[in-house]
Amino acid sequence: MELTGLLPDFGNLAFTILAFLAALTVIVAVHEYGHYIVGRWSGIKADVFSIGMGPVLASKKDRHGTSWQIAAFPIGGYVKFRGDANVASGSADESAMAAMSDEERRHTMHGAPLWARAATVAAGPVFNFILSIIVFAGLALATGVARDPLSVATPLNVPGMEDGLRPGDEILSIAGIETPPLAEFAALVEELPDTALIDYQVRRDGQVISLTATHPFPALVGSVSPQSAAIDAGLKEGDFIATVDGTPVPTFNTLREVVVNGDGAPLTLGIVRDGAPLEVTLTPRRQDIPSADGGFETRWLIGITSGMVFEPATRTPGVWESLVSGADRVIYIINASLSGLWHMITGAISSCNLSGPIGIAQVSGQAASLGATSFISFIAMLSTAIGLLNLFPIPVLDGGHLVFYAWEAVTGNAPSDRVLNVLLAIGLSLVLSLMVFGVTNDLFCP
């Protein structure tokens, strides 16, 4: 990839930067608030809570003695606890600590009991995970989940649906196969024939009727992925893909087979958007994606998910059900991230799967351009990733501090300042090297 080709990928550069900074500010604020509030609950006082770095633009001190401030450069944030020599909380201000009484030292990060320090450090990543769970749960509550039995809320205006399904239809069978509970519906889809039109049996106004309508999963764009061939080509949610290179594609499964088996050759899609025909040309991209067995497989993809030919009737899930669903989503992201990292280290998949700040900024802008739901979901995913990254046992990260505390718990002694400073320097070098590697990927990976 040429450097001159990087800027157009950003689309609106200002919008991309603003979206990235907005996402980062929310995530950093929640992360640092986790450190702050658990520290306060543990008896550790904070002198400064800062959103942003550098010169202070605005500041206000609360009744607990903490200065809440906004700094000029919105690229991070920090909590400076009582007795810290710097904003990293890595070492103590020895002169300040020496002038304190035993009671005053108890309210510093370096004079607090081991449990209080460990809880305070761990709270940052934990709050990132909590934010993600709450966001995913909130999205489930806001959008609802499909309800049993499968019923039509709104049929889409696509070819083959002119005299087909109607609002309120309860789907009894498709292609002669009885409609199973929704938890097993994916298995039914795999059994359906790849035909543009298919037979349905529905209950409508108390009567059972048979009709023919569009396949439940035609080549319909349900969503568009950031950093994909589809978003670069301008595909939108709701686009009906009728042909590929002039050949009809009756179902999404047919479209997927054409893309996967096309060996990356450019494709011309004949689509219907809001009733009007349109042609779009794009080139699939080779990507490593998680497989069902926990590994990865490499496929040619264009970056869309399938959409149903009708919007199913939904129900509002309970709060607990939503929270469990949100937690499951966070666990999946963590497992997929760790698996991806391991496969990159072992060389099983390309290291180009690792994005740096430029790539993340691009995804931020593209997710925001797809709508509020997409952007909010992206914030939750990025929050999970940042929480996980901070738990890595690398000095200067929260995980590195927790390793130091584990050493102290086992040996009864904290690492000496000399050892600590050397380890922190090594950790900082590793983090900076990782950032440089990520930026290199952003610039030169296809």
Short mmCIF file of N, CA and C in Angstrom, two decimals, residues 20-133:
data_model
loop_
_atom_site.label_atom_id
_atom_site.label_comp_id
_atom_site.label_asym_id
_atom_site.label_seq_id
_atom_site.Cartn_x
_atom_site.Cartn_y
_atom_site.Cartn_z
N PHE A 20 -12.51 9.30 16.62
CA PHE A 20 -11.48 8.57 17.36
C PHE A 20 -11.26 9.18 18.74
N LEU A 21 -11.15 10.50 18.79
CA LEU A 21 -10.92 11.18 20.07
C LEU A 21 -12.12 11.02 20.99
N ALA A 22 -13.32 11.05 20.44
CA ALA A 22 -14.52 10.86 21.26
C ALA A 22 -14.53 9.47 21.89
N ALA A 23 -14.25 8.45 21.06
CA ALA A 23 -14.21 7.08 21.59
C ALA A 23 -13.12 6.93 22.64
N LEU A 24 -11.94 7.46 22.34
CA LEU A 24 -10.81 7.33 23.27
C LEU A 24 -11.08 8.05 24.58
N THR A 25 -11.70 9.22 24.50
CA THR A 25 -11.97 9.99 25.72
C THR A 25 -12.93 9.24 26.64
N VAL A 26 -13.98 8.67 26.08
CA VAL A 26 -14.94 7.91 26.89
C VAL A 26 -14.25 6.73 27.57
N ILE A 27 -13.47 5.97 26.79
CA ILE A 27 -12.83 4.77 27.31
C ILE A 27 -11.80 5.10 28.38
N VAL A 28 -10.96 6.13 28.11
CA VAL A 28 -9.94 6.53 29.09
C VAL A 28 -10.59 7.07 30.35
N ALA A 29 -11.64 7.87 30.20
CA ALA A 29 -12.31 8.43 31.38
C ALA A 29 -12.85 7.33 32.28
N VAL A 30 -13.46 6.31 31.68
CA VAL A 30 -14.00 5.20 32.48
C VAL A 30 -12.87 4.42 33.12
N HIS A 31 -11.80 4.17 32.37
CA HIS A 31 -10.65 3.43 32.90
C HIS A 31 -10.05 4.16 34.10
N GLU A 32 -9.79 5.45 33.94
CA GLU A 32 -9.17 6.21 35.03
C GLU A 32 -10.12 6.39 36.21
N TYR A 33 -11.42 6.49 35.91
CA TYR A 33 -12.37 6.61 37.02
C TYR A 33 -12.39 5.33 37.84
N GLY A 34 -12.19 4.19 37.19
CA GLY A 34 -12.09 2.93 37.94
C GLY A 34 -10.95 2.98 38.93
N HIS A 35 -9.77 3.45 38.46
CA HIS A 35 -8.64 3.61 39.38
C HIS A 35 -9.00 4.57 40.53
N TYR A 36 -9.58 5.70 40.16
CA TYR A 36 -9.87 6.75 41.14
C TYR A 36 -10.86 6.28 42.21
N ILE A 37 -12.00 5.75 41.78
CA ILE A 37 -13.07 5.48 42.74
C ILE A 37 -12.72 4.30 43.64
N VAL A 38 -12.10 3.27 43.10
CA VAL A 38 -11.71 2.13 43.94
C VAL A 38 -10.57 2.55 44.86
N GLY A 39 -9.67 3.41 44.38
CA GLY A 39 -8.64 3.95 45.26
C GLY A 39 -9.26 4.71 46.42
N ARG A 40 -10.24 5.55 46.12
CA ARG A 40 -10.89 6.33 47.18
C ARG A 40 -11.59 5.41 48.16
N TRP A 41 -12.29 4.39 47.63
CA TRP A 41 -12.96 3.43 48.52
C TRP A 41 -11.94 2.69 49.39
N SER A 42 -10.72 2.52 48.86
CA SER A 42 -9.68 1.79 49.60
C SER A 42 -8.87 2.70 50.51
N GLY A 43 -9.23 3.97 50.57
CA GLY A 43 -8.52 4.90 51.45
C GLY A 43 -7.34 5.60 50.83
N ILE A 44 -7.19 5.50 49.49
CA ILE A 44 -6.08 6.15 48.79
C ILE A 44 -6.60 7.44 48.18
N LYS A 45 -5.98 8.54 48.50
CA LYS A 45 -6.45 9.84 48.03
C LYS A 45 -5.79 10.21 46.70
N ALA A 46 -6.57 10.87 45.85
CA ALA A 46 -6.07 11.32 44.55
C ALA A 46 -5.91 12.83 44.55
N ASP A 47 -4.77 13.29 44.05
CA ASP A 47 -4.55 14.73 43.94
C ASP A 47 -5.12 15.28 42.63
N VAL A 48 -4.99 14.49 41.54
CA VAL A 48 -5.41 14.98 40.23
C VAL A 48 -6.12 13.87 39.46
N PHE A 49 -7.24 14.23 38.82
CA PHE A 49 -7.90 13.37 37.84
C PHE A 49 -7.94 14.16 36.54
N SER A 50 -7.20 13.70 35.54
CA SER A 50 -7.05 14.47 34.30
C SER A 50 -7.58 13.72 33.09
N ILE A 51 -8.40 14.43 32.31
CA ILE A 51 -8.79 13.95 30.99
C ILE A 51 -7.94 14.73 30.00
N GLY A 52 -7.06 14.02 29.30
CA GLY A 52 -6.11 14.67 28.41
C GLY A 52 -4.77 14.85 29.09
N MET A 53 -3.80 15.22 28.28
CA MET A 53 -2.44 15.41 28.77
C MET A 53 -1.98 16.82 28.43
N GLY A 54 -0.89 17.24 29.06
CA GLY A 54 -0.31 18.54 28.72
C GLY A 54 -0.90 19.68 29.52
N PRO A 55 -0.84 20.91 28.96
CA PRO A 55 -1.31 22.10 29.68
C PRO A 55 -2.77 21.98 30.10
N VAL A 56 -3.07 22.47 31.30
CA VAL A 56 -4.42 22.38 31.86
C VAL A 56 -5.29 23.49 31.28
N LEU A 57 -6.44 23.12 30.74
CA LEU A 57 -7.38 24.10 30.19
C LEU A 57 -8.40 24.54 31.23
N ALA A 58 -8.84 23.59 32.07
CA ALA A 58 -9.83 23.90 33.10
C ALA A 58 -9.63 22.94 34.25
N SER A 59 -9.87 23.42 35.47
CA SER A 59 -9.65 22.59 36.66
C SER A 59 -10.57 23.02 37.79
N LYS A 60 -11.04 22.05 38.56
CA LYS A 60 -11.86 22.35 39.73
C LYS A 60 -11.59 21.32 40.81
N LYS A 61 -11.37 21.77 42.04
CA LYS A 61 -11.07 20.87 43.15
C LYS A 61 -12.36 20.52 43.88
N ASP A 62 -12.53 19.21 44.17
CA ASP A 62 -13.74 18.79 44.89
C ASP A 62 -13.48 18.73 46.39
N ARG A 63 -14.50 18.33 47.14
CA ARG A 63 -14.40 18.34 48.60
C ARG A 63 -13.46 17.27 49.13
N HIS A 64 -13.06 16.32 48.28
CA HIS A 64 -12.11 15.29 48.71
C HIS A 64 -10.67 15.72 48.46
N GLY A 65 -10.49 16.92 47.88
CA GLY A 65 -9.14 17.42 47.61
C GLY A 65 -8.58 17.03 46.26
N THR A 66 -9.41 16.46 45.38
CA THR A 66 -8.97 16.06 44.05
C THR A 66 -9.25 17.16 43.04
N SER A 67 -8.25 17.52 42.25
CA SER A 67 -8.43 18.48 41.17
C SER A 67 -8.85 17.73 39.91
N TRP A 68 -10.07 18.02 39.45
CA TRP A 68 -10.58 17.43 38.22
C TRP A 68 -10.26 18.39 37.08
N GLN A 69 -9.51 17.91 36.08
CA GLN A 69 -9.03 18.84 35.06
C GLN A 69 -9.19 18.29 33.65
N ILE A 70 -9.26 19.22 32.71
CA ILE A 70 -9.24 18.91 31.29
C ILE A 70 -7.97 19.51 30.72
N ALA A 71 -7.16 18.67 30.08
CA ALA A 71 -5.89 19.12 29.53
C ALA A 71 -5.97 19.30 28.02
N ALA A 72 -4.95 19.92 27.47
CA ALA A 72 -5.00 20.38 26.08
C ALA A 72 -5.00 19.27 25.04
N PHE A 73 -4.32 18.16 25.33
CA PHE A 73 -4.16 17.12 24.32
C PHE A 73 -5.02 15.91 24.68
N PRO A 74 -6.13 15.69 23.97
CA PRO A 74 -7.08 14.62 24.33
C PRO A 74 -6.61 13.25 23.83
N ILE A 75 -5.44 12.82 24.29
CA ILE A 75 -4.86 11.55 23.84
C ILE A 75 -4.66 10.59 25.00
N GLY A 76 -5.35 10.79 26.08
CA GLY A 76 -5.21 9.92 27.24
C GLY A 76 -5.74 10.60 28.48
N GLY A 77 -5.23 10.17 29.60
CA GLY A 77 -5.63 10.72 30.88
C GLY A 77 -4.90 10.00 31.99
N TYR A 78 -5.08 10.47 33.22
CA TYR A 78 -4.39 9.83 34.33
C TYR A 78 -5.02 10.25 35.65
N VAL A 79 -4.71 9.46 36.67
CA VAL A 79 -5.00 9.82 38.06
C VAL A 79 -3.66 9.90 38.78
N LYS A 80 -3.37 11.01 39.39
CA LYS A 80 -2.15 11.16 40.19
C LYS A 80 -2.55 11.04 41.65
N PHE A 81 -2.12 9.94 42.27
CA PHE A 81 -2.48 9.69 43.66
C PHE A 81 -1.53 10.42 44.61
N ARG A 82 -1.98 10.62 45.82
CA ARG A 82 -1.18 11.28 46.85
C ARG A 82 0.15 10.54 47.02
N GLY A 83 1.26 11.25 46.97
CA GLY A 83 2.57 10.66 47.17
C GLY A 83 3.25 10.17 45.91
N ASP A 84 2.57 10.25 44.75
CA ASP A 84 3.19 9.82 43.50
C ASP A 84 4.23 10.83 43.05
N ALA A 85 5.35 10.31 42.51
CA ALA A 85 6.38 11.19 41.98
C ALA A 85 5.99 11.71 40.60
N ASN A 86 5.14 10.96 39.89
CA ASN A 86 4.71 11.36 38.55
C ASN A 86 3.33 10.76 38.28
N VAL A 87 2.82 11.03 37.09
CA VAL A 87 1.46 10.60 36.76
C VAL A 87 1.36 9.11 36.50
N ALA A 88 2.49 8.42 36.35
CA ALA A 88 2.46 6.98 36.08
C ALA A 88 2.28 6.15 37.35
N SER A 89 2.37 6.77 38.52
CA SER A 89 2.24 6.07 39.81
C SER A 89 3.27 4.96 39.97
N GLY A 90 4.37 5.04 39.23
CA GLY A 90 5.36 3.98 39.30
C GLY A 90 6.31 4.12 40.47
N SER A 91 6.54 5.33 40.92
CA SER A 91 7.47 5.53 42.03
C SER A 91 6.94 6.62 42.95
N ALA A 92 7.45 6.61 44.17
CA ALA A 92 6.97 7.55 45.18
C ALA A 92 7.80 8.82 45.18
N ASP A 93 7.17 9.90 45.61
CA ASP A 93 7.87 11.16 45.85
C ASP A 93 8.47 11.03 47.25
N GLU A 94 9.76 10.63 47.32
CA GLU A 94 10.37 10.29 48.60
C GLU A 94 10.37 11.46 49.58
N SER A 95 10.63 12.67 49.10
CA SER A 95 10.66 13.82 50.00
C SER A 95 9.27 14.09 50.57
N ALA A 96 8.24 13.97 49.73
CA ALA A 96 6.88 14.19 50.22
C ALA A 96 6.48 13.10 51.19
N MET A 97 6.85 11.86 50.89
CA MET A 97 6.48 10.75 51.76
C MET A 97 7.18 10.87 53.12
N ALA A 98 8.43 11.33 53.13
CA ALA A 98 9.18 11.44 54.38
C ALA A 98 8.57 12.47 55.32
N ALA A 99 7.89 13.46 54.76
CA ALA A 99 7.30 14.51 55.59
C ALA A 99 5.92 14.14 56.12
N MET A 100 5.42 12.96 55.73
CA MET A 100 4.07 12.56 56.14
C MET A 100 4.09 11.73 57.41
N SER A 101 2.99 11.82 58.15
CA SER A 101 2.80 10.94 59.31
C SER A 101 2.37 9.56 58.81
N ASP A 102 2.36 8.58 59.71
CA ASP A 102 1.94 7.23 59.32
C ASP A 102 0.52 7.23 58.78
N GLU A 103 -0.34 8.02 59.41
CA GLU A 103 -1.73 8.07 58.95
C GLU A 103 -1.83 8.69 57.56
N GLU A 104 -1.02 9.74 57.31
CA GLU A 104 -1.04 10.38 55.99
C GLU A 104 -0.48 9.45 54.92
N ARG A 105 0.56 8.67 55.28
CA ARG A 105 1.12 7.74 54.30
C ARG A 105 0.13 6.64 53.94
N ARG A 106 -0.74 6.30 54.89
CA ARG A 106 -1.77 5.27 54.60
C ARG A 106 -2.69 5.71 53.46
N HIS A 107 -2.82 7.01 53.26
CA HIS A 107 -3.71 7.52 52.22
C HIS A 107 -2.99 7.75 50.89
N THR A 108 -1.74 7.25 50.76
CA THR A 108 -1.01 7.32 49.50
C THR A 108 -1.01 5.97 48.82
N MET A 109 -0.73 5.95 47.52
CA MET A 109 -0.65 4.68 46.80
C MET A 109 0.49 3.82 47.34
N HIS A 110 1.59 4.45 47.72
CA HIS A 110 2.79 3.71 48.12
C HIS A 110 2.80 3.34 49.59
N GLY A 111 1.92 3.94 50.38
CA GLY A 111 1.85 3.59 51.80
C GLY A 111 0.62 2.78 52.15
N ALA A 112 -0.24 2.52 51.18
CA ALA A 112 -1.46 1.76 51.43
C ALA A 112 -1.15 0.27 51.51
N PRO A 113 -2.04 -0.52 52.13
CA PRO A 113 -1.85 -1.98 52.17
C PRO A 113 -1.83 -2.56 50.76
N LEU A 114 -1.22 -3.72 50.63
CA LEU A 114 -1.08 -4.36 49.33
C LEU A 114 -2.43 -4.59 48.66
N TRP A 115 -3.43 -5.02 49.42
CA TRP A 115 -4.74 -5.30 48.82
C TRP A 115 -5.35 -4.04 48.22
N ALA A 116 -5.16 -2.89 48.89
CA ALA A 116 -5.72 -1.64 48.39
C ALA A 116 -5.04 -1.21 47.10
N ARG A 117 -3.72 -1.36 47.04
CA ARG A 117 -3.00 -0.99 45.83
C ARG A 117 -3.38 -1.89 44.66
N ALA A 118 -3.47 -3.20 44.92
CA ALA A 118 -3.82 -4.14 43.86
C ALA A 118 -5.24 -3.89 43.35
N ALA A 119 -6.17 -3.65 44.27
CA ALA A 119 -7.55 -3.38 43.85
C ALA A 119 -7.65 -2.11 43.03
N THR A 120 -6.90 -1.09 43.42
CA THR A 120 -6.93 0.18 42.71
C THR A 120 -6.39 0.04 41.30
N VAL A 121 -5.30 -0.68 41.16
CA VAL A 121 -4.69 -0.86 39.83
C VAL A 121 -5.59 -1.73 38.94
N ALA A 122 -6.13 -2.81 39.50
CA ALA A 122 -6.96 -3.72 38.70
C ALA A 122 -8.27 -3.06 38.28
N ALA A 123 -8.70 -2.05 39.00
CA ALA A 123 -10.01 -1.45 38.75
C ALA A 123 -10.11 -0.80 37.37
N GLY A 124 -9.00 -0.27 36.85
CA GLY A 124 -9.06 0.38 35.53
C GLY A 124 -9.53 -0.57 34.45
N PRO A 125 -8.82 -1.69 34.21
CA PRO A 125 -9.30 -2.66 33.21
C PRO A 125 -10.67 -3.23 33.54
N VAL A 126 -10.94 -3.50 34.82
CA VAL A 126 -12.25 -4.04 35.19
C VAL A 126 -13.37 -3.08 34.81
N PHE A 127 -13.16 -1.78 35.02
CA PHE A 127 -14.17 -0.81 34.64
C PHE A 127 -14.34 -0.75 33.12
N ASN A 128 -13.26 -0.99 32.36
CA ASN A 128 -13.41 -1.08 30.91
C ASN A 128 -14.33 -2.23 30.53
N PHE A 129 -14.14 -3.38 31.18
CA PHE A 129 -15.01 -4.53 30.89
C PHE A 129 -16.45 -4.23 31.31
N ILE A 130 -16.62 -3.59 32.45
CA ILE A 130 -17.97 -3.25 32.91
C ILE A 130 -18.65 -2.31 31.93
N LEU A 131 -17.90 -1.30 31.43
CA LEU A 131 -18.46 -0.40 30.43
C LEU A 131 -18.94 -1.19 29.22
N SER A 132 -18.13 -2.12 28.73
CA SER A 132 -18.50 -2.90 27.55
C SER A 132 -19.75 -3.72 27.81
N ILE A 133 -19.82 -4.37 28.96
CA ILE A 133 -20.99 -5.19 29.28
C ILE A 133 -22.24 -4.33 29.32
#
